[in-house]
Amino acid sequence: MKQKVDSNNRDNISRTDAYFTFFLNHSDILWSFLASMVSRNAGWNMCDLEGKWFSQILKKETRKQLFLTYERANWLIFQDAYPQLLLYEYSTNLNTPMFHLLRYFNVSPFMINEWEYYWREKNKRRLMTALIINEQNVIQKPVIEHPIYYKKVFHSILFALQDYFHFSAVVFPTCQGELYGASVYGFQEVDNRINLGKRLADILFAPEVFGKVFHFAKTTAHSGSRYDYEQYINTKERATPLLRETYPVMKHHIHLPNEWTKHRRVRNKWFKQEIIHQHPWRMTDWYLHKQKQIRVCIMLYKLLRINKRI
């Protein structure tokens, strides 16, 4: 299991593919498909930093720091979640629950209990919600509250721009050129991210959305470039690069076991079924509008900088 986790946790593309492959084999674990689509978005955000537009206004060190923030969160979630998926697979093969072994992978007691509950009750939606709750708490202390990320990323002026345009927006593309998804403000708050995850799940598994997004995922290889889906919106130009041609494989370490339940209680509201969508699911027009806004802002910024020099 550890070898499989390490092999598939190589980079954003290997993680995305591992989540999706698992879903193809275990379609009852809805979270694995949601995770694969959110992971695609993380890869697109990473490659945006070295793309045509952001590279013009963000310094190299700033772009590196933002990349490491995405990468670290992506890696930590996979390192925690993928052993859970593998143990479920082994449990189904053996026809006996093996979730007690999750403690050897530093998985929270919260998730051990949830997997045992799922084994008995087969409540797919509850398990998906539990995994959303877990993943957002897993990254809270080591990423969101980490002193370096806290100071250099989440409390910077540049993050306000990134939070508004990309960091908090997740899109689910289709081969018809439609985009579905949702966005959130206040990314630093775990409650907001859990709420976003629940809204995204509600959208992704809606009958009118699931089939189209699944077809996109099955037929479109993940490269890290937004051209993966912009090609279906009749975009001729590739404005963001390929991930594996842009970033090296990063080496990560877990310094301390991250048993988040020791310092944060599980809130009842996290499991509440009521989901309120603040904006329309269809995001195609929103996305195209935001892309134009970003480019105008960057051009204005560059113009002001040139005039200042003159």
Steps between C-alpha positions, in 0.01 A plus 500: 500500500778744590670432167174566315441822692852627432487404132166671438585804712780599263333812361163656429444294185570165666268592789220607268528180296512282814180652640318455169623143445377411846158644420480294181548188713294612801227733382329486841779715647374827357773707664768346277345655187451833676864485615622431147315803362613732781854370450477595132417853610804505728718407203347773285561754776862389526560539127323838494793636700741430215251579225478796268332741742598448863867462415495861378410652836603250769865472598668162466526454877131584546398254229713233662340560839149478356590180314636345820176589679290315242746213481532454877123494554451265203770264632377499861141419404610212278742367763209482744214399270652247261584242771136522602391420146747211474389349830141517384601319182682230699204471738262440210736241350524317834135565584601614847565852638869583542461863607677450833822502295444865409669603824832388350454773239420768761140524379273674751276292731216703350551339158559152642159524664343635180636216287372244749162672494499495120585130496186433707254756361624570141409869527696636201413866553599497867837342421564760231417780744724343765791488255441866406504594870813296559704630205437864586601444862808304389641807319387764751794490740793392275405725204242768578640579846865423425708810590669525159184454290301712746736794462618475141184373332176535693579842647643654186333751270560264211300225668196728505519506118564126479222425748254706299584365157630145533583359841137472608347403165459139388369423152363174360543502120312310232585406143215724387685810622279547806653569840331424831631576846509734797721748679548615858652792684690471826705199391693502829194394699447124520121548520500683165705232328280220635195689381661537158578129486139409579369742237742362242391144578136599464574651157727222375256220578191680378341285224533773237869554576660169598487322163649793308785562745572127529527478120746791503710332771502167319591640158728792589839426652607734780806704397481791746433748220160670490504422130372156613153657504550835328537308174129417529414871541658571161816647653779484243792606719660294778557766767616265777781244472505125563565414864772239450688730264482781755556365851741244647384219728500637854611304806274534803520393861246479779673644802235402757193275483205721416222369726280804462225369729732554798480877465173551311158352567269375228217748458147372449431760231764342277272199451180693444346406166366844408712648223445855382637604162578870497559521124387312187674168430581587141823696505593529132408867462639578848828332414543680168415831667755440777767408246444831325510684835829338592660597169375858522629531858840364401528733201399800714749400768780477243399836347501671840839350578641628169356850557646505849845433359458777243 
